[in-house]
Amino acid sequence: MPRTSVKFLLSGCLYLLAFLAHSAPATKYPAKLVEAKTVSSPIQEQFVDFEIVVELASDGAQKTLRLRGHDGMKILLWPGDYYSVIEYGSDGASLEYLSPQEEQDLYIKKSKKKRGR
Amino acid sequence: MKYAIFVAGLFVTALPATVMACRCSDPTLAEALADSKYVYVGTVMSARLGKGDTSNIESVIQAHRIAKGEISAGNRTVRTGSNSCSTPLAVGQTYAVFESEEGYVNAMCTGTAIIHRSKEDDFIRKVIDATNKR
């Protein structure tokens, strides 16, 4: 195999690895939306990004994350509601509504915690 | 049969108040206007839970078209609730806003609702017409 083809193959693999590392969801967890604010996107004015603060359902810790315009506008951002947070590399994230099963699990966990106190 | 009705009755009365949905009907434009001091079209720029009181949400709305009230376009900080009878405002969405004298906005049973850009002119015109008739 010629040397240039090997180089192309290697660089292609590296790009693929970098792409997968960037795009693969790192974590997914339920959290309560505490705060959300619009941040104008530097790329295109019509796409507004969102900076959100979420409170993890597991331990109550707070995290500040950023939603891209597409992710932020496809869902109604209501502080106080629980969402499924899909966190990507750096501070990027997207939100999804909890499924009925996830909501039920969360409710059971919360009521157990309250009883335990 | 009587036993079944009794059990059903017990179940209904045992439901916590928060589970029961709020019953209200959408007000007419005249009613919504009567209950609000300011009416405008605005985009919700941010919202956050009140410290200590998670049922109270503070939202910042960028008002860009004023239909009623002596206010100028710009950011307005309002309170919204989050309970069975009150829906908070969704951040990033544009609303037709009916704000009370106390700075309270509720997107449920008050006329406040998400509005599409194509409907804004119609909404402003209707509010101005209704205000002038009163």
PDB file of N, CA and C in Angstrom, chain B residues 7-8 22 25 31 79 90 104 112 130:
ATOM      1  N   VAL B   7     -65.779   3.371  47.724  1.00  0.00           N
ATOM      2  CA  VAL B   7     -64.324   3.286  47.535  1.00  0.00           C
ATOM      3  C   VAL B   7     -63.847   4.373  46.573  1.00  0.00           C
ATOM      4  N   ALA B   8     -64.603   4.584  45.509  1.00  0.00           N
ATOM      5  CA  ALA B   8     -64.244   5.629  44.534  1.00  0.00           C
ATOM      6  C   ALA B   8     -64.266   7.003  45.194  1.00  0.00           C
ATOM      7  N   CYS B  22     -56.187  22.478  37.848  1.00  0.00           N
ATOM      8  CA  CYS B  22     -56.882  23.746  38.055  1.00  0.00           C
ATOM      9  C   CYS B  22     -57.969  23.883  36.992  1.00  0.00           C
ATOM     10  N   SER B  25     -61.450  28.728  32.661  1.00  0.00           N
ATOM     11  CA  SER B  25     -61.665  28.826  31.220  1.00  0.00           C
ATOM     12  C   SER B  25     -60.879  30.019  30.695  1.00  0.00           C
ATOM     13  N   GLU B  31     -62.116  40.563  29.214  1.00  0.00           N
ATOM     14  CA  GLU B  31     -61.841  40.139  30.596  1.00  0.00           C
ATOM     15  C   GLU B  31     -60.345  40.189  30.896  1.00  0.00           C
ATOM     16  N   ARG B  79     -42.970  38.318  37.741  1.00  0.00           N
ATOM     17  CA  ARG B  79     -43.052  37.083  38.527  1.00  0.00           C
ATOM     18  C   ARG B  79     -44.069  36.153  37.873  1.00  0.00           C
ATOM     19  N   ALA B  90     -42.016  30.027  29.132  1.00  0.00           N
ATOM     20  CA  ALA B  90     -40.914  29.243  28.574  1.00  0.00           C
ATOM     21  C   ALA B  90     -39.864  30.181  27.989  1.00  0.00           C
ATOM     22  N   TYR B 104     -47.218  40.584  37.884  1.00  0.00           N
ATOM     23  CA  TYR B 104     -47.401  39.130  37.839  1.00  0.00           C
ATOM     24  C   TYR B 104     -47.924  38.716  36.467  1.00  0.00           C
ATOM     25  N   THR B 112     -52.441  35.306  28.534  1.00  0.00           N
ATOM     26  CA  THR B 112     -51.024  35.226  28.152  1.00  0.00           C
ATOM     27  C   THR B 112     -50.762  33.905  27.448  1.00  0.00           C
ATOM     28  N   ALA B 130     -60.052  47.163  21.477  1.00  0.00           N
ATOM     29  CA  ALA B 130     -60.827  46.831  22.687  1.00  0.00           C
ATOM     30  C   ALA B 130     -60.584  47.845  23.789  1.00  0.00           C
TER      31      ALA B 130
END
